[in-house]
Amino acid sequence: MRSRILAALCPLLLLLAFMSGCLSESVEVAPTSDNEVFATEPVDVRECFEYDEKERCWFVHVPANTSIEFCQENSCPLLIDMHGRHVTAELQNNLSDFARVTDVDHTILVHPEGIGLGWNFGWCCGEENDVGFLLTLIDHMIENRSADASRVYMSGWSNGCFMSQEMAMVASHKITAIACMAGYTVEPKSADYSPIPVMEFHGFLDPGVLYGHSSTASFQVAGTLEGDEGAIQNLYWWADVNGCSGLVPDFETVESDHSIKKFTECENGSQAVLYTLNYAQHNPYLNDYEGADGPFNEATLKGNPTGLDITAAAWEFLREFDKDGITLA
């Protein structure tokens, strides 16, 4: 008899406890629920959805005081930072450390996970429709977190930089600008491409994706010599497709540890920029890469030795552009 009475009272007790707040610490709130509208603390969560019959996931960082309600009334940029091959999204977050410079602008920072720790472009890597996944992810962030659709930026390292440039070429209607590290484009010019700003950072001493040619990387990764011309040629290729005027960069600065070449007189207010780090290898970031794996182990261990903060330089470049100032074809 007593057990029956207790059984009958349990639902009531649970309801009363919930209403009094006693169970609030154990209740998980969906990241995009109405409860987050008034959030003041930063949000760091891993989220997933099904795409192409596979679970695709990412880590999202939302700065403090950047609620959905805030982003509905203010501009909250979206930055997607993609890992290199054999690198996890978490390691990429630690390596690039973008939140350190993007939080002040209420930037929604996303680190997506590639299938098999890689991104599919040209001669590399796999057969996943990563372009489709990333486009869907962008739409998801705009719809569910009120990211500013006119300020969608991409970055990435190595394999992630190749993928960033692929996205710039095939999805210029979505991407506002890119600034990535240690990779080139492999895409021919798309018929519906609209010029957008592109900046690439490259270590002059990179033994993996060579400054002069990426055939070393394509051979080690994919067993092909299909690699592309190097960092200088990549700059001129983007200057060409962006309709930049002049045969040489209209801005150039040379310092002891780096140089910057820019084409700034380009269609749609776009640019093409190469930032060369004279003493950097495959990892141009400030932070060392801990836990290296894959074919470029030794090359990726140490960060840029001269203390150049390319994460800050990349964000300084990206944040200046929005789609309102870029004409779509």
Coordinates of C-alpha atoms in Angstrom, one line a residue:
M1 CA 0.0 0.0 0.0
R2 CA 2.8 2.4 1.0
S3 CA 4.6 1.7 -2.3
R4 CA 1.4 2.5 -4.3
I5 CA 1.1 5.9 -2.5
L6 CA 4.7 6.7 -3.1
A7 CA 4.4 5.8 -6.7
A8 CA 1.4 8.1 -7.0
L9 CA 3.2 10.9 -5.3
C10 CA 6.4 10.7 -7.3
P11 CA 5.2 12.6 -10.4
L12 CA 3.7 15.4 -8.2
L13 CA 7.0 15.7 -6.2
L14 CA 9.0 15.8 -9.5
L15 CA 6.7 18.5 -10.9
L16 CA 7.0 20.6 -7.7
A17 CA 10.8 20.2 -7.6
F18 CA 11.0 21.3 -11.2
M19 CA 8.8 24.4 -10.6
S20 CA 10.9 25.4 -7.6
G21 CA 14.2 25.2 -9.6
C22 CA 15.6 22.2 -7.8
L23 CA 16.2 20.2 -11.0
S24 CA 17.4 23.1 -13.1
E25 CA 21.0 22.1 -13.0
S26 CA 20.3 18.7 -14.6
V27 CA 18.0 20.0 -17.4
E28 CA 19.9 20.3 -20.7
V29 CA 18.8 23.2 -22.9
A30 CA 19.1 23.0 -26.7
P31 CA 21.7 25.5 -27.9
T32 CA 19.2 27.4 -30.0
S33 CA 16.3 27.4 -27.7
D34 CA 14.5 30.5 -26.4
N35 CA 16.3 30.1 -23.1
E36 CA 19.6 31.2 -24.8
V37 CA 18.1 34.5 -26.0
F38 CA 19.1 36.2 -22.7
A39 CA 22.4 34.4 -22.3
T40 CA 25.3 36.4 -21.1
E41 CA 27.9 33.6 -20.8
P42 CA 29.8 32.3 -23.8
V43 CA 28.5 29.1 -25.4
D44 CA 30.8 26.3 -26.5
V45 CA 29.0 23.2 -27.8
R46 CA 29.3 20.4 -30.3
E47 CA 26.4 20.1 -32.7
C48 CA 25.4 17.7 -35.4
F49 CA 22.8 17.1 -38.2
E50 CA 22.4 14.5 -40.8
Y51 CA 23.6 15.4 -44.3
D52 CA 23.8 13.0 -47.2
E53 CA 22.8 10.1 -44.9
K54 CA 25.8 10.8 -42.6
E55 CA 26.1 12.5 -39.3
R56 CA 28.1 15.7 -39.8
C57 CA 29.2 17.7 -36.8
W58 CA 31.0 20.9 -35.7
F59 CA 32.0 22.9 -32.7
V60 CA 30.4 26.3 -32.3
H61 CA 31.7 29.1 -30.1
V62 CA 29.4 32.0 -29.3
P63 CA 31.0 34.9 -27.3
A64 CA 29.6 36.2 -24.1
N65 CA 26.7 38.7 -24.5
T66 CA 26.0 37.4 -28.0
S67 CA 22.5 36.0 -27.6
I68 CA 20.2 35.1 -30.5
E69 CA 18.2 38.2 -29.6
F70 CA 21.3 40.4 -29.8
C71 CA 22.2 38.9 -33.2
Q72 CA 18.7 39.6 -34.5
E73 CA 19.3 43.3 -33.8
N74 CA 23.0 43.6 -34.5
S75 CA 25.6 42.1 -36.9
C76 CA 27.1 38.9 -35.7
P77 CA 29.6 37.7 -38.3
L78 CA 30.1 34.0 -39.0
L79 CA 33.6 32.6 -39.3
I80 CA 34.1 29.0 -40.4
D81 CA 37.7 27.8 -39.6
M82 CA 38.6 24.4 -41.2
H83 CA 41.2 22.0 -39.9
G84 CA 44.0 20.5 -41.9
R85 CA 44.2 16.8 -42.9
H86 CA 44.8 14.5 -39.9
V87 CA 43.9 17.4 -37.6
T88 CA 40.8 17.4 -35.5
A89 CA 38.4 20.4 -35.2
E90 CA 39.4 20.8 -31.6
L91 CA 43.1 20.9 -32.4
Q92 CA 42.4 23.5 -35.1
N93 CA 40.6 25.7 -32.6
N94 CA 43.6 25.5 -30.2
L95 CA 46.0 26.1 -33.1
S96 CA 44.4 29.2 -34.7
D97 CA 42.9 30.6 -31.5
F98 CA 40.5 32.8 -33.5
A99 CA 38.2 33.5 -30.5
R100 CA 41.0 35.6 -29.0
V101 CA 40.5 38.2 -31.7
T102 CA 37.0 37.6 -33.0
D103 CA 35.0 37.7 -29.7
V104 CA 35.1 41.5 -29.6
D105 CA 33.0 41.6 -32.8
H106 CA 30.4 39.1 -31.5
T107 CA 31.6 36.6 -34.1
I108 CA 30.0 33.1 -34.2
L109 CA 33.0 30.8 -34.6
V110 CA 32.5 27.4 -36.1
H111 CA 35.0 24.5 -36.5
P112 CA 33.4 21.8 -38.7
E113 CA 34.7 18.2 -38.8
G114 CA 35.7 16.6 -42.1
I115 CA 34.9 13.0 -42.7
G116 CA 38.1 11.0 -42.0
L117 CA 39.8 14.3 -40.8
G118 CA 39.9 15.7 -44.3
W119 CA 38.1 17.8 -46.9
N120 CA 37.3 16.8 -50.4
F121 CA 38.5 19.1 -53.1
G122 CA 40.2 18.4 -56.5
W123 CA 42.9 15.7 -56.1
C124 CA 42.2 15.3 -52.3
C125 CA 40.6 13.8 -50.2
G126 CA 37.7 11.3 -50.5
E127 CA 34.4 11.6 -52.2
E128 CA 32.3 13.5 -49.7
N129 CA 30.1 16.4 -50.8
D130 CA 31.8 18.8 -48.4
V131 CA 30.7 21.8 -50.4
G132 CA 27.1 20.8 -49.9
F133 CA 27.7 20.2 -46.2
L134 CA 29.4 23.5 -45.6
L135 CA 26.6 25.4 -47.5
T136 CA 24.0 23.7 -45.4
L137 CA 26.0 24.5 -42.3
I138 CA 26.1 28.2 -43.2
D139 CA 22.3 28.2 -43.7
H140 CA 21.9 26.5 -40.4
M141 CA 23.9 29.1 -38.6
I142 CA 22.0 31.9 -40.2
E143 CA 18.7 30.4 -39.5
N144 CA 19.3 29.0 -36.0
R145 CA 21.8 31.5 -34.5
S146 CA 21.0 34.6 -36.5
A147 CA 24.4 34.9 -38.0
D148 CA 24.8 37.9 -40.4
A149 CA 24.3 36.5 -44.0
S150 CA 26.3 39.4 -45.4
R151 CA 29.3 38.6 -43.3
V152 CA 30.2 34.9 -43.8
Y153 CA 33.9 34.3 -43.7
M154 CA 36.1 31.2 -44.2
S155 CA 39.5 30.3 -43.0
G156 CA 41.5 27.1 -42.6
W157 CA 44.9 25.5 -42.5
S158 CA 46.5 23.3 -45.2
N159 CA 43.7 21.0 -46.4
G160 CA 41.3 23.5 -44.8
C161 CA 42.9 26.3 -46.8
F162 CA 42.4 24.4 -50.1
M163 CA 38.8 23.8 -49.1
S164 CA 38.3 27.5 -48.2
Q165 CA 39.5 28.5 -51.7
E166 CA 37.2 25.9 -53.3
M167 CA 34.3 27.4 -51.3
A168 CA 35.3 30.9 -52.4
M169 CA 35.2 29.8 -56.1
V170 CA 32.0 27.6 -56.1
A171 CA 30.0 29.5 -53.5
S172 CA 30.9 33.2 -53.9
H173 CA 27.2 34.0 -53.6
K174 CA 27.4 32.8 -49.9
I175 CA 31.0 33.6 -48.9
T176 CA 32.0 37.2 -48.2
A177 CA 35.8 36.8 -48.0
I178 CA 38.4 34.2 -47.1
A179 CA 41.8 34.3 -45.3
C180 CA 43.5 31.0 -45.0
M181 CA 46.9 29.4 -44.4
A182 CA 49.2 27.1 -46.4
G183 CA 47.1 26.1 -49.4
Y184 CA 46.2 27.0 -52.9
T185 CA 43.1 26.8 -55.1
V186 CA 42.6 23.9 -57.4
E187 CA 39.3 25.0 -59.0
P188 CA 39.0 26.4 -62.5
K189 CA 37.0 29.6 -62.6
S190 CA 33.3 29.0 -62.1
A191 CA 30.9 30.4 -64.6
D192 CA 28.9 32.1 -61.9
Y193 CA 31.8 33.3 -59.8
S194 CA 31.5 36.8 -58.4
P195 CA 34.9 38.3 -57.2
I196 CA 35.4 38.2 -53.4
P197 CA 38.4 39.1 -51.3
V198 CA 41.0 36.4 -50.9
M199 CA 44.1 36.3 -48.7
E200 CA 46.5 33.5 -48.3
F201 CA 49.3 33.1 -45.7
H202 CA 52.3 30.9 -46.6
G203 CA 55.5 29.9 -44.9
F204 CA 58.4 30.3 -47.3
L205 CA 60.1 27.3 -45.7
D206 CA 57.0 25.0 -45.9
P207 CA 58.3 21.5 -46.7
G208 CA 54.8 20.1 -47.2
V209 CA 52.8 22.4 -49.4
L210 CA 55.8 24.0 -51.0
Y211 CA 55.9 27.7 -51.5
G212 CA 56.8 27.1 -55.1
H213 CA 54.5 24.1 -56.0
S214 CA 52.2 21.7 -54.2
S215 CA 53.1 18.6 -56.2
T216 CA 54.9 17.3 -53.1
A217 CA 51.7 17.4 -51.1
S218 CA 49.6 15.9 -53.8
F219 CA 52.0 13.0 -54.3
Q220 CA 52.3 12.3 -50.5
V221 CA 48.6 12.6 -49.9
A222 CA 47.0 11.3 -53.1
G223 CA 49.8 9.6 -55.0
T224 CA 49.4 12.1 -57.9
L225 CA 51.6 14.9 -59.3
E226 CA 48.5 16.9 -60.0
G227 CA 49.6 19.6 -57.5
D228 CA 49.2 23.2 -58.4
E229 CA 51.5 26.1 -58.9
G230 CA 52.8 27.8 -55.8
A231 CA 51.9 30.8 -53.6
I232 CA 53.0 33.5 -56.0
Q233 CA 51.1 31.9 -58.9
N234 CA 48.1 31.5 -56.7
L235 CA 48.1 35.2 -55.9
Y236 CA 48.2 36.1 -59.6
W237 CA 45.5 33.6 -60.4
W238 CA 43.1 35.2 -57.9
A239 CA 44.1 38.6 -59.1
D240 CA 43.0 37.5 -62.6
V241 CA 39.7 36.0 -61.7
N242 CA 38.9 39.0 -59.4
G243 CA 39.5 41.3 -62.4
C244 CA 42.3 43.2 -60.6
S245 CA 44.0 46.0 -62.6
G246 CA 47.7 46.1 -63.2
L247 CA 50.3 43.4 -64.0
V248 CA 51.9 43.6 -60.6
P249 CA 50.5 44.2 -57.0
D250 CA 49.6 47.8 -56.3
F251 CA 50.7 47.5 -52.7
E252 CA 53.8 45.7 -51.4
T253 CA 55.6 45.8 -48.1
V254 CA 58.8 43.9 -47.3
E255 CA 60.1 43.3 -43.7
S256 CA 62.8 41.1 -42.4
D257 CA 60.5 38.3 -41.4
H258 CA 57.6 38.7 -43.9
S259 CA 56.2 40.4 -47.0
I260 CA 52.7 41.3 -48.2
K261 CA 51.7 41.6 -51.8
K262 CA 48.2 43.1 -52.6
F263 CA 46.0 43.7 -55.6
T264 CA 43.4 46.1 -54.3
E265 CA 42.0 47.6 -57.5
C266 CA 39.7 44.7 -58.2
E267 CA 36.1 44.1 -59.3
N268 CA 33.3 44.2 -56.7
G269 CA 35.6 45.8 -54.1
S270 CA 37.5 42.5 -53.8
Q271 CA 41.2 42.0 -53.3
A272 CA 43.9 39.3 -53.8
V273 CA 46.6 39.2 -51.1
L274 CA 49.6 37.0 -50.3
Y275 CA 51.2 37.2 -46.9
T276 CA 54.6 35.4 -47.0
L277 CA 56.2 34.4 -43.7
N278 CA 60.0 34.2 -44.4
Y279 CA 60.9 31.8 -41.6
A280 CA 57.7 29.8 -41.1
Q281 CA 57.2 26.2 -42.2
H282 CA 53.9 24.5 -42.7
N283 CA 52.4 25.8 -39.5
P284 CA 52.3 29.6 -39.7
Y285 CA 50.3 30.2 -36.5
L286 CA 51.7 31.5 -33.3
N287 CA 50.9 28.3 -31.4
D288 CA 52.8 25.0 -31.9
Y289 CA 50.8 22.1 -33.2
E290 CA 50.6 19.5 -30.5
G291 CA 49.8 15.9 -31.4
A292 CA 50.9 16.0 -35.1
D293 CA 49.9 13.1 -37.2
G294 CA 50.0 12.3 -40.9
P295 CA 52.7 12.9 -43.6
F296 CA 53.9 16.3 -42.4
N297 CA 54.6 15.5 -38.8
E298 CA 57.9 17.3 -38.4
A299 CA 56.9 20.3 -40.5
T300 CA 53.8 21.0 -38.5
L301 CA 55.1 20.9 -35.0
K302 CA 56.4 24.4 -34.4
G303 CA 54.6 27.7 -35.0
N304 CA 55.9 30.8 -36.7
P305 CA 59.3 31.5 -35.0
T306 CA 59.2 35.3 -35.3
G307 CA 56.0 35.9 -33.4
L308 CA 53.9 37.2 -36.3
D309 CA 50.2 37.0 -35.2
I310 CA 48.6 35.9 -38.5
T311 CA 45.3 35.0 -36.7
A312 CA 44.9 38.7 -35.9
A313 CA 46.1 39.7 -39.4
A314 CA 43.6 37.4 -41.0
W315 CA 40.7 38.7 -38.9
E316 CA 41.7 42.3 -39.5
F317 CA 41.5 41.6 -43.2
L318 CA 38.2 39.6 -43.1
R319 CA 36.2 42.0 -40.9
E320 CA 36.5 44.9 -43.3
F321 CA 34.2 43.2 -45.9
D322 CA 30.5 42.6 -46.2
K323 CA 28.2 41.6 -49.0
D324 CA 26.6 45.0 -49.0
G325 CA 29.8 46.4 -50.4
I326 CA 30.3 43.5 -52.9
T327 CA 28.2 43.3 -56.0
L328 CA 26.9 39.8 -56.8
A329 CA 27.0 38.7 -60.5

